[in-house]
């Protein structure tokens, strides 16, 4: 069991975060690398305090040290900014289409993206009155190999990357239907790639089935998955066409043009 932070520890943590933000704001003012002396002056922090925090941020790539005593904003901020940008844009593009698909199917419609070895649910369309219990909370996560959207992302990986994923995760299963064998997963991903859609047949959760189609940006990169979740005995095959069409509409809104 994790030990709860004391009020003093919480205050200290908040102070560190405030000081980090002060330094990042100070760095953002300058187009060129900035000296420790200048950052200390602008942020209002003692040079030793600023130096210690900057060193920590250099390790985590939020700040780059150009030469001893000179700093600039790091590439990690750009990476995170691009992630946020992609998620915000796809959510904005998808929302109306998700609502329309939910209205037609009366089932939960999920929008999710890849983050490392998991998918993260970033939006959903569902009805409280539908009695639908198969709802994954926004911010919830699932393993790539046990989810329909996760399989979409794995299917565009190189074989070497898929094997590396299997090694890292051990292909842990959740129930008797989970795919835990690499050769079986590779066959499944081959089907996903050829069909252009993916399924989760009670592999993550017994009694729940899902199907997913991919959403691509203007460069053709797979950036998200649109899925329908339903009780296993209520998932209808004719929803698949509507799902694929909807995912394609969202992709088109993002500027994707399929190659003829």
XYZ file of N, CA and C in Angstrom:
780
model
N 0.840 -1.186 0.000
C 0.000 0.000 0.000
C 0.882 1.245 0.000
N 0.540 2.215 -0.875
C 1.350 3.415 -0.969
C 1.092 4.328 0.221
N 2.143 4.914 0.714
C 2.027 5.832 1.841
C 1.484 7.168 1.359
N 0.480 7.683 2.055
C -0.116 8.962 1.684
C 0.864 10.088 1.978
N 0.871 11.079 1.094
C 1.746 12.221 1.309
C 1.231 13.074 2.456
N 2.133 13.581 3.235
C 1.768 14.509 4.298
C 1.539 15.884 3.686
N 0.821 16.783 4.404
C 0.617 18.134 3.888
C 1.917 18.841 3.534
N 2.964 18.596 4.316
C 4.262 19.216 4.046
C 4.854 18.706 2.732
N 4.731 17.366 2.518
C 5.254 16.777 1.287
C 4.471 17.273 0.073
N 3.140 17.392 0.231
C 2.311 17.890 -0.869
C 2.697 19.320 -1.227
N 2.931 20.137 -0.194
C 3.324 21.527 -0.419
C 4.658 21.597 -1.151
N 5.600 20.737 -0.747
C 6.914 20.711 -1.385
C 6.802 20.319 -2.850
N 5.957 19.311 -3.141
C 5.758 18.865 -4.523
C 5.198 19.985 -5.380
N 4.208 20.694 -4.849
C 3.593 21.796 -5.588
C 4.606 22.910 -5.828
N 5.444 23.178 -4.844
C 6.469 24.203 -5.013
C 7.436 23.848 -6.133
N 7.825 22.580 -6.199
C 8.742 22.139 -7.254
C 8.095 22.319 -8.616
N 6.823 21.933 -8.724
C 6.113 22.079 -10.003
C 6.010 23.549 -10.386
N 5.678 24.403 -9.415
C 5.589 25.843 -9.686
C 6.925 26.385 -10.190
N 8.020 25.928 -9.596
C 9.345 26.401 -10.003
C 9.727 25.886 -11.392
N 9.345 24.647 -11.680
C 9.581 24.111 -13.014
C 8.844 24.946 -14.058
N 7.579 25.263 -13.767
C 6.791 26.049 -14.710
C 7.367 27.449 -14.875
N 7.873 28.020 -13.782
C 8.478 29.355 -13.870
C 9.688 29.333 -14.799
N 10.481 28.284 -14.714
C 11.655 28.161 -15.578
C 11.258 27.909 -17.030
N 10.250 27.077 -17.241
C 9.795 26.820 -18.611
C 9.226 28.094 -19.230
N 8.457 28.854 -18.447
C 7.924 30.122 -18.951
C 9.046 31.100 -19.275
N 10.076 31.091 -18.431
C 11.217 31.977 -18.674
C 11.940 31.582 -19.954
N 12.155 30.291 -20.150
C 12.828 29.817 -21.359
C 12.021 30.150 -22.611
N 10.700 30.106 -22.487
C 9.837 30.352 -23.643
C 9.917 31.794 -24.128
N 10.447 32.683 -23.315
C 10.549 34.089 -23.710
C 11.669 34.341 -24.707
N 12.616 33.417 -24.775
C 13.831 33.654 -25.556
C 13.946 32.685 -26.735
N 14.205 33.216 -27.930
C 14.385 32.336 -29.092
C 15.732 31.615 -29.086
N 16.699 32.173 -28.350
C 18.044 31.590 -28.304
C 18.335 31.027 -26.912
N 19.360 30.167 -26.803
C 19.730 29.626 -25.493
C 19.952 30.744 -24.465
N 19.587 30.444 -23.204
C 19.600 31.443 -22.138
C 20.538 30.996 -21.025
N 21.230 31.957 -20.422
C 22.151 31.646 -19.335
C 21.398 31.369 -18.039
N 22.048 30.629 -17.167
C 21.481 30.348 -15.848
C 21.221 31.641 -15.089
N 22.126 32.587 -15.213
C 21.976 33.862 -14.514
C 20.702 34.578 -14.944
N 20.454 34.596 -16.245
C 19.260 35.275 -16.759
C 17.988 34.538 -16.347
N 18.021 33.211 -16.411
C 16.847 32.422 -16.022
C 16.531 32.603 -14.548
N 17.565 32.678 -13.744
C 17.372 32.904 -12.314
C 16.717 34.259 -12.072
N 17.173 35.272 -12.791
C 16.626 36.617 -12.642
C 15.167 36.686 -13.079
N 14.849 36.110 -14.253
C 13.490 36.189 -14.802
C 12.502 35.364 -13.983
N 12.928 34.179 -13.537
C 12.031 33.288 -12.791
C 11.915 33.669 -11.319
N 12.876 34.456 -10.825
C 12.858 34.829 -9.422
C 13.388 33.745 -8.509
N 14.069 32.752 -9.074
C 14.613 31.649 -8.282
C 16.094 31.873 -7.989
N 16.516 31.357 -6.864
C 17.942 31.420 -6.522
C 18.707 30.587 -7.554
N 19.895 31.036 -7.964
C 20.658 30.298 -8.979
C 20.855 28.824 -8.662
N 21.117 28.488 -7.394
C 21.334 27.078 -7.048
C 20.054 26.266 -7.216
N 18.917 26.886 -6.864
C 17.620 26.201 -7.025
C 17.306 26.012 -8.510
N 17.500 27.071 -9.287
C 17.246 26.993 -10.724
C 18.151 25.952 -11.375
N 19.408 25.922 -10.966
C 20.364 24.965 -11.536
C 19.946 23.528 -11.250
N 19.519 23.260 -10.030
C 19.106 21.905 -9.653
C 17.884 21.442 -10.458
N 16.900 22.305 -10.581
C 15.679 21.935 -11.302
C 15.952 21.803 -12.795
N 16.768 22.691 -13.337
C 17.120 22.599 -14.759
C 17.849 21.294 -15.060
N 18.713 20.868 -14.163
C 19.415 19.596 -14.362
C 18.433 18.436 -14.444
N 17.426 18.449 -13.574
C 16.414 17.391 -13.596
C 15.633 17.422 -14.910
N 15.334 18.612 -15.401
C 14.564 18.731 -16.643
C 15.415 18.380 -17.858
N 16.709 18.534 -17.758
C 17.599 18.097 -18.835
C 17.564 16.574 -18.961
N 17.580 15.896 -17.820
C 17.535 14.433 -17.808
C 16.258 13.929 -18.468
N 15.128 14.618 -18.224
C 13.838 14.186 -18.776
C 13.548 14.806 -20.144
N 14.523 15.559 -20.701
C 14.456 16.127 -22.045
C 13.442 17.258 -22.198
N 12.962 17.805 -21.075
C 12.110 18.981 -21.160
C 12.952 20.227 -21.432
N 14.227 20.153 -21.109
C 15.172 21.246 -21.333
C 16.447 20.671 -21.939
N 17.047 21.408 -22.872
C 18.338 21.026 -23.451
C 19.422 21.935 -22.880
N 20.563 21.342 -22.501
C 21.723 22.128 -22.096
C 22.633 22.259 -23.316
N 22.751 23.465 -23.838
C 23.532 23.685 -25.056
C 25.017 23.667 -24.750
N 25.375 24.341 -23.668
C 26.749 24.336 -23.165
C 26.640 24.607 -21.669
N 27.708 24.416 -20.911
C 27.609 24.627 -19.467
C 27.011 25.995 -19.124
N 25.878 25.950 -18.381
C 25.260 27.195 -17.928
C 24.331 27.855 -18.921
N 24.023 27.184 -20.059
C 23.146 27.752 -21.080
C 22.075 26.731 -21.462
N 20.805 27.180 -21.526
C 19.688 26.251 -21.695
C 18.672 26.758 -22.722
N 17.891 25.794 -23.247
C 16.748 26.119 -24.106
C 15.685 25.044 -23.908
N 14.477 25.317 -24.389
C 13.403 24.334 -24.273
C 13.776 23.059 -25.029
N 13.381 21.899 -24.472
C 13.754 20.620 -25.044
C 12.738 20.040 -26.005
N 13.172 19.026 -26.737
C 12.329 18.398 -27.754
C 11.161 17.623 -27.162
N 11.289 17.227 -25.894
C 10.181 16.480 -25.277
C 8.910 17.291 -25.275
N 9.034 18.613 -25.117
C 7.860 19.475 -25.135
C 7.200 19.460 -26.508
N 8.015 19.443 -27.562
C 7.475 19.381 -28.921
C 6.763 18.057 -29.149
N 7.372 16.969 -28.677
C 6.754 15.649 -28.832
C 5.396 15.598 -28.146
N 5.341 16.082 -26.909
C 4.080 16.073 -26.173
C 3.064 17.012 -26.819
N 3.553 18.140 -27.313
C 2.660 19.085 -27.974
C 2.031 18.486 -29.217
N 2.813 17.729 -29.977
C 2.279 17.081 -31.176
C 1.242 16.023 -30.824
N 1.472 15.311 -29.714
C 0.505 14.314 -29.270
C -0.808 14.992 -28.905
N -0.718 16.057 -28.138
C -1.927 16.784 -27.732
C -2.646 17.341 -28.956
N -1.889 17.898 -29.883
C -2.486 18.463 -31.089
C -3.251 17.410 -31.882
N -2.642 16.246 -32.043
C -3.295 15.187 -32.824
C -4.555 14.705 -32.143
N -4.518 14.601 -30.816
C -5.694 14.110 -30.103
C -6.825 15.128 -30.121
N -6.467 16.378 -29.953
C -7.500 17.406 -29.968
C -8.155 17.498 -31.334
N -7.355 17.451 -32.388
C -7.907 17.593 -33.725
C -8.772 16.399 -34.101
N -8.345 15.206 -33.753
C -9.150 14.035 -34.108
C -10.432 13.991 -33.285
N -10.394 14.432 -32.048
C -11.612 14.484 -31.234
C -12.614 15.463 -31.818
N -12.121 16.622 -32.207
C -12.997 17.626 -32.790
C -13.618 17.132 -34.089
N -12.801 16.468 -34.907
C -13.288 15.972 -36.197
C -14.271 14.823 -36.025
N -14.083 14.036 -34.961
C -14.851 12.794 -34.821
C -16.189 12.950 -34.109
N -16.327 13.957 -33.263
C -17.454 13.997 -32.331
C -18.820 13.885 -32.994
N -19.101 14.713 -33.984
C -20.423 14.679 -34.628
C -20.663 13.336 -35.313
N -19.630 12.789 -35.944
C -19.764 11.491 -36.608
C -20.019 10.381 -35.587
N -19.347 10.460 -34.438
C -19.555 9.468 -33.382
C -20.991 9.513 -32.863
N -21.505 10.707 -32.675
C -22.880 10.857 -32.192
C -23.876 10.272 -33.185
N -23.627 10.513 -34.472
C -24.532 9.989 -35.505
C -24.489 8.460 -35.530
N -23.300 7.886 -35.386
C -23.178 6.423 -35.391
C -23.828 5.832 -34.141
N -23.678 6.493 -33.023
C -24.344 6.020 -31.806
C -25.856 6.075 -31.966
N -26.351 7.149 -32.548
C -27.798 7.301 -32.747
C -28.340 6.165 -33.610
N -27.552 5.736 -34.591
C -27.993 4.676 -35.503
C -27.916 3.303 -34.860
N -26.862 3.055 -34.082
C -26.653 1.716 -33.511
C -27.164 1.573 -32.080
N -27.280 2.712 -31.378
C -27.648 2.719 -29.955
C -26.646 1.969 -29.088
N -25.406 1.902 -29.561
C -24.342 1.255 -28.806
C -23.219 2.254 -28.532
N -22.334 1.905 -27.623
C -21.234 2.788 -27.266
C -20.220 2.887 -28.415
N -19.869 4.114 -28.758
C -18.877 4.377 -29.798
C -17.644 4.966 -29.120
N -16.503 4.332 -29.317
C -15.269 4.733 -28.655
C -14.265 5.325 -29.640
N -13.549 6.339 -29.186
C -12.432 6.893 -29.946
C -11.185 6.697 -29.100
N -10.182 6.045 -29.648
C -8.986 5.758 -28.862
C -7.730 5.908 -29.704
N -6.613 6.152 -29.010
C -5.324 6.337 -29.658
C -4.302 5.422 -29.005
N -3.187 5.262 -29.674
C -2.111 4.430 -29.117
C -1.191 5.258 -28.235
N -0.815 4.674 -27.129
C 0.209 5.261 -26.269
C 1.100 4.131 -25.783
N 2.260 3.996 -26.413
C 3.159 2.908 -26.063
C 2.561 1.554 -26.396
N 2.464 0.691 -25.405
C 1.946 -0.664 -25.601
C 0.467 -0.773 -25.254
N -0.212 0.359 -25.159
C -1.635 0.365 -24.812
C -2.405 1.310 -25.720
N -3.712 1.172 -25.702
C -4.565 2.195 -26.287
C -5.174 2.980 -25.139
N -5.492 4.243 -25.413
C -6.119 5.119 -24.428
C -7.423 5.629 -25.036
N -8.513 5.482 -24.284
C -9.811 5.955 -24.747
C -9.893 7.458 -24.507
N -10.064 8.254 -25.585
C -10.054 9.709 -25.446
C -11.429 10.340 -25.624
N -12.395 9.597 -26.127
C -13.764 10.120 -26.219
C -14.724 8.973 -26.482
N -16.000 9.229 -26.260
C -17.009 8.199 -26.490
C -18.360 8.848 -26.690
N -19.254 8.128 -27.345
C -20.640 8.544 -27.498
C -21.506 7.393 -27.000
N -22.333 7.682 -26.016
C -23.179 6.633 -25.466
C -24.394 7.270 -24.812
N -25.373 6.447 -24.477
C -26.600 6.922 -23.860
C -26.766 6.288 -22.490
N -27.017 7.114 -21.478
C -27.254 6.598 -20.135
C -28.528 5.754 -20.098
N -29.473 6.075 -20.969
C -30.767 5.384 -20.941
C -30.762 4.045 -21.656
N -29.674 3.779 -22.377
C -29.646 2.549 -23.172
C -29.437 1.301 -22.316
N -29.063 1.507 -21.062
C -28.797 0.352 -20.207
C -27.469 -0.285 -20.547
N -26.688 0.407 -21.361
C -25.416 -0.128 -21.827
C -24.369 -0.041 -20.726
N -23.846 -1.170 -20.331
C -22.854 -1.194 -19.272
C -21.434 -1.326 -19.812
N -21.321 -1.587 -21.091
C -20.000 -1.804 -21.692
C -19.415 -0.446 -22.075
N -18.954 0.294 -21.088
C -18.425 1.629 -21.321
C -17.061 1.750 -20.664
N -16.056 2.013 -21.448
C -14.719 2.226 -20.898
C -14.535 3.717 -20.683
N -14.160 4.089 -19.489
C -14.038 5.497 -19.140
C -13.010 6.195 -20.005
N -13.282 7.467 -20.305
C -12.302 8.279 -21.003
C -11.042 8.330 -20.153
N -9.911 8.052 -20.776
C -8.662 7.957 -20.037
C -8.318 6.525 -19.668
N -9.290 5.615 -19.841
C -9.034 4.205 -19.575
C -8.080 3.623 -20.606
N -7.473 2.505 -20.253
C -6.461 1.896 -21.113
C -6.745 0.420 -21.364
N -6.149 -0.107 -22.425
C -6.266 -1.524 -22.724
C -5.056 -1.999 -23.506
N -4.663 -3.261 -23.351
C -3.510 -3.797 -24.090
C -3.778 -3.813 -25.597
N -2.757 -3.595 -26.376
C -2.932 -3.568 -27.827
C -3.477 -4.886 -28.358
N -2.943 -6.027 -27.879
C -3.297 -7.319 -28.486
C -4.655 -7.850 -28.047
N -5.299 -7.183 -27.078
C -6.596 -7.657 -26.597
C -7.747 -6.737 -26.989
N -7.451 -5.678 -27.720
C -8.481 -4.710 -28.099
C -8.539 -4.562 -29.613
N -9.719 -4.239 -30.112
C -9.872 -4.114 -31.559
C -9.026 -2.966 -32.111
N -9.067 -1.809 -31.468
C -8.250 -0.689 -31.937
C -6.769 -0.987 -31.770
N -6.412 -1.643 -30.675
C -5.014 -2.012 -30.470
C -4.491 -2.893 -31.588
N -5.311 -3.814 -32.065
C -4.900 -4.686 -33.164
C -4.684 -3.886 -34.455
N -5.489 -2.839 -34.656
C -5.283 -1.987 -35.821
C -3.875 -1.398 -35.804
N -3.467 -0.885 -34.644
C -2.145 -0.274 -34.536
C -1.033 -1.314 -34.682
N -1.211 -2.476 -34.095
C -0.199 -3.522 -34.235
C -0.087 -3.992 -35.683
N -1.190 -3.978 -36.404
C -1.189 -4.498 -37.771
C -0.363 -3.646 -38.730
N -0.108 -2.392 -38.361
C 0.715 -1.541 -39.231
C 2.176 -1.523 -38.787
N 2.485 -2.228 -37.708
C 3.869 -2.347 -37.252
C 4.638 -3.347 -38.111
N 5.951 -3.197 -38.138
C 6.809 -4.177 -38.806
C 6.825 -5.465 -37.967
N 7.045 -6.623 -38.613
C 7.101 -7.894 -37.872
C 8.048 -7.859 -36.685
N 9.178 -7.204 -36.846
C 10.157 -7.107 -35.762
C 9.571 -6.354 -34.569
N 8.825 -5.296 -34.843
C 8.208 -4.505 -33.777
C 7.123 -5.302 -33.056
N 6.407 -6.131 -33.801
C 5.369 -6.966 -33.191
C 5.999 -7.981 -32.251
N 7.089 -8.584 -32.683
C 7.787 -9.552 -31.832
C 8.341 -8.877 -30.580
N 8.836 -7.658 -30.751
C 9.366 -6.919 -29.602
C 8.245 -6.597 -28.616
N 7.074 -6.253 -29.147
C 5.913 -5.999 -28.286
C 5.556 -7.251 -27.490
N 5.556 -8.385 -28.174
C 5.225 -9.651 -27.511
C 6.217 -9.960 -26.393
N 7.492 -9.667 -26.643
C 8.523 -9.908 -25.628
C 8.332 -8.988 -24.423
N 8.056 -7.716 -24.697
C 7.893 -6.742 -23.604
C 6.691 -7.065 -22.725
N 5.591 -7.426 -23.358
C 4.331 -7.593 -22.613
C 4.081 -9.020 -22.172
N 4.752 -9.987 -22.820
C 4.475 -11.379 -22.526
C 3.122 -11.831 -23.040
N 2.440 -10.951 -23.808
C 1.095 -11.235 -24.338
C 0.176 -11.763 -23.222
N 0.179 -11.061 -22.117
C -0.654 -11.463 -20.985
C -2.125 -11.445 -21.371
N -2.867 -12.458 -20.912
C -4.287 -12.557 -21.223
C -5.167 -12.171 -20.059
N -6.434 -11.886 -20.373
C -7.416 -11.544 -19.345
C -8.407 -12.666 -19.099
N -8.588 -13.551 -20.093
C -9.543 -14.646 -19.950
C -9.232 -15.730 -20.983
N -10.087 -16.734 -21.071
C -9.843 -17.880 -21.949
C -9.816 -17.521 -23.431
N -10.421 -16.383 -23.803
C -10.467 -15.981 -25.208
C -9.282 -15.112 -25.632
N -8.490 -14.674 -24.676
C -7.379 -13.776 -24.975
C -6.326 -14.452 -25.862
N -5.807 -13.699 -26.823
C -4.721 -14.198 -27.669
C -3.408 -14.010 -26.915
N -2.793 -15.115 -26.550
C -1.544 -15.073 -25.777
C -0.387 -15.758 -26.490
N -0.633 -16.195 -27.713
C 0.381 -16.895 -28.516
C 0.808 -16.004 -29.679
N 2.098 -15.817 -29.855
C 2.598 -14.899 -30.877
C 2.184 -15.310 -32.276
N 2.286 -16.581 -32.604
C 1.931 -17.018 -33.962
C 0.452 -16.770 -34.242
N -0.382 -16.984 -33.241
C -1.813 -16.732 -33.415
C -2.079 -15.239 -33.578
N -1.356 -14.424 -32.817
C -1.505 -12.977 -32.935
C -1.067 -12.513 -34.316
N 0.027 -13.053 -34.814
C 0.505 -12.662 -36.138
C -0.507 -13.011 -37.221
N -1.153 -14.175 -37.102
C -2.198 -14.542 -38.071
C -3.383 -13.582 -37.975
N -3.739 -13.234 -36.749
C -4.848 -12.308 -36.540
C -4.536 -10.940 -37.155
N -3.327 -10.459 -36.949
C -2.941 -9.148 -37.466
C -2.870 -9.140 -38.987
N -2.516 -10.278 -39.568
C -2.502 -10.386 -41.025
C -3.919 -10.216 -41.583
N -4.892 -10.804 -40.898
C -6.292 -10.652 -41.305
C -6.750 -9.205 -41.145
N -6.366 -8.606 -40.042
C -6.736 -7.205 -39.796
C -6.196 -6.312 -40.913
N -4.951 -6.544 -41.277
C -4.323 -5.728 -42.313
C -5.011 -5.894 -43.659
N -5.396 -7.105 -43.989
C -6.033 -7.356 -45.284
C -7.479 -6.870 -45.319
N -8.161 -6.941 -44.167
C -9.568 -6.543 -44.118
C -9.766 -5.046 -43.919
N -8.839 -4.441 -43.179
C -8.977 -3.021 -42.897
C -9.805 -2.709 -41.667
N -10.152 -3.725 -40.914
C -10.870 -3.535 -39.652
C -10.436 -4.627 -38.688
N -10.797 -4.464 -37.421
C -10.360 -5.436 -36.407
C -11.501 -5.751 -35.458
N -11.352 -6.882 -34.789
C -12.367 -7.336 -33.837
C -11.740 -7.710 -32.493
N -12.529 -7.584 -31.464
C -12.210 -8.118 -30.136
C -13.386 -9.013 -29.769
N -13.174 -10.311 -29.851
C -14.226 -11.280 -29.566
C -14.117 -11.784 -28.124
N -14.542 -10.932 -27.204
C -14.527 -11.244 -25.773
C -13.121 -11.559 -25.274
N -12.127 -10.944 -25.883
C -10.734 -11.204 -25.512
C -10.264 -10.341 -24.340
N -10.852 -9.145 -24.217
C -10.507 -8.263 -23.103
C -11.457 -8.475 -21.932
N -12.720 -8.673 -22.260
C -13.746 -8.806 -21.224
C -14.817 -9.790 -21.700
N -15.075 -10.812 -20.909
C -16.104 -11.790 -21.267
C -17.463 -11.107 -21.372
N -18.196 -11.466 -22.433
C -19.515 -10.888 -22.637
C -19.515 -9.609 -23.441
N -18.337 -9.163 -23.854
C -18.220 -7.914 -24.605
C -17.466 -8.157 -25.910
N -18.050 -7.691 -26.998
C -17.389 -7.760 -28.291
C -17.248 -6.353 -28.866
N -16.198 -6.142 -29.634
C -15.948 -4.837 -30.247
C -15.472 -5.024 -31.677
N -15.698 -4.014 -32.482
C -15.075 -3.974 -33.801
C -14.611 -2.545 -34.055
N -13.482 -2.417 -34.752
C -12.852 -1.113 -34.907
C -12.369 -0.886 -36.333
N -12.397 0.382 -36.741
C -11.848 0.808 -38.025
C -10.900 1.969 -37.759
N -9.897 2.110 -38.623
C -8.859 3.097 -38.394
C -9.190 4.484 -38.918
N -8.609 5.480 -38.249
C -8.710 6.883 -38.665
C -7.309 7.356 -39.006
N -7.155 7.974 -40.176
C -5.835 8.414 -40.650
C -5.817 9.927 -40.851
N -4.617 10.493 -40.715
C -4.481 11.930 -40.913
C -4.119 12.238 -42.362
N -3.803 13.503 -42.638
C -3.557 13.907 -44.017
C -2.311 13.269 -44.625
N -1.421 12.741 -43.774
C -0.222 12.068 -44.282
C -0.455 10.573 -44.500
N -1.632 10.078 -44.118
C -1.938 8.669 -44.255
C -1.596 7.844 -43.030
N -1.098 8.498 -41.995
C -0.709 7.788 -40.774
C -1.933 7.417 -39.944
N -1.942 6.191 -39.430
C -3.006 5.752 -38.536
C -2.831 6.476 -37.203
N -3.809 7.291 -36.815
C -3.676 8.087 -35.593
C -4.708 7.734 -34.528
N -5.765 7.012 -34.905
C -6.808 6.684 -33.930
C -7.635 5.519 -34.441
N -8.427 4.963 -33.548
C -9.350 3.907 -33.920
C -10.747 4.257 -33.458
N -11.722 3.966 -34.284
C -13.131 4.153 -33.943
C -13.730 2.774 -33.738
N -14.341 2.539 -32.594
C -14.861 1.203 -32.315
C -16.274 1.237 -31.760
N -16.975 0.142 -31.985
C -18.297 -0.089 -31.402
C -18.153 -1.199 -30.376
N -18.606 -0.949 -29.158
C -18.610 -1.963 -28.094
C -20.051 -2.339 -27.791
N -20.275 -3.634 -27.621
C -21.634 -4.094 -27.340
C -21.594 -5.430 -26.615
N -22.671 -5.768 -25.896
C -22.761 -7.117 -25.331
C -22.591 -8.130 -26.451
N -21.930 -9.212 -26.167
C -21.569 -10.184 -27.203
C -22.761 -10.652 -28.030
N -23.910 -10.798 -27.396
C -25.076 -11.321 -28.124
C -25.862 -10.238 -28.855
N -25.403 -8.975 -28.763
C -26.139 -7.890 -29.419
C -25.354 -7.212 -30.535
N -24.074 -7.566 -30.683
C -23.274 -6.947 -31.736
C -23.766 -7.428 -33.099
N -24.107 -6.501 -33.969
C -24.663 -6.842 -35.275
C -23.634 -6.616 -36.377
N -23.530 -7.583 -37.284
C -22.534 -7.500 -38.350
C -22.796 -6.349 -39.314
N -24.058 -5.959 -39.476
C -24.332 -4.879 -40.427
C -23.862 -3.521 -39.918
N -23.449 -3.444 -38.646
C -22.873 -2.197 -38.133
C -21.473 -1.972 -38.674
N -20.830 -3.032 -39.135
C -19.445 -2.925 -39.581
C -19.308 -1.946 -40.736
N -20.200 -2.029 -41.702
C -20.133 -1.117 -42.848
C -20.297 0.329 -42.396
N -21.247 0.568 -41.495
C -21.451 1.922 -40.980
C -20.206 2.411 -40.238
N -19.571 1.512 -39.494
C -18.366 1.865 -38.740
C -17.243 2.276 -39.683
N -16.999 1.490 -40.710
C -15.926 1.779 -41.660
C -16.191 3.095 -42.396
N -17.436 3.284 -42.816
C -17.800 4.527 -43.517
C -17.571 5.730 -42.607
N -17.966 5.603 -41.339
C -17.801 6.707 -40.390
C -16.330 7.022 -40.160
N -15.515 5.993 -39.979
C -14.076 6.199 -39.786
C -13.470 6.880 -41.013
N -13.914 6.478 -42.196
C -13.413 7.095 -43.428
C -13.831 8.560 -43.529
N -15.036 8.868 -43.078
C -15.514 10.255 -43.094
C -14.671 11.133 -42.171
N -14.328 10.593 -41.003
C -13.494 11.344 -40.064
C -12.108 11.555 -40.666
N -11.572 10.510 -41.299
C -10.261 10.623 -41.941
C -10.278 11.690 -43.031
N -11.347 11.719 -43.804
C -11.469 12.718 -44.874
C -11.521 14.136 -44.307
N -12.175 14.286 -43.150
C -12.238 15.589 -42.496
C -10.846 16.042 -42.064
N -10.004 15.084 -41.741
C -8.627 15.383 -41.334
C -7.687 15.560 -42.526
N -8.223 15.409 -43.736
C -7.423 15.644 -44.928
C -6.876 14.396 -45.600
N -7.286 13.217 -45.115
C -6.774 11.972 -45.709
C -7.454 11.694 -47.044
N -6.639 11.375 -48.029
C -7.159 11.013 -49.354
C -6.586 9.654 -49.735
N -7.404 8.615 -49.777
C -6.920 7.270 -50.126
C -6.294 7.261 -51.511
N -5.263 6.448 -51.650
C -4.611 6.295 -52.958
C -5.452 5.353 -53.807
N -5.805 5.787 -54.975
C -6.630 4.949 -55.852
C -5.813 3.801 -56.434
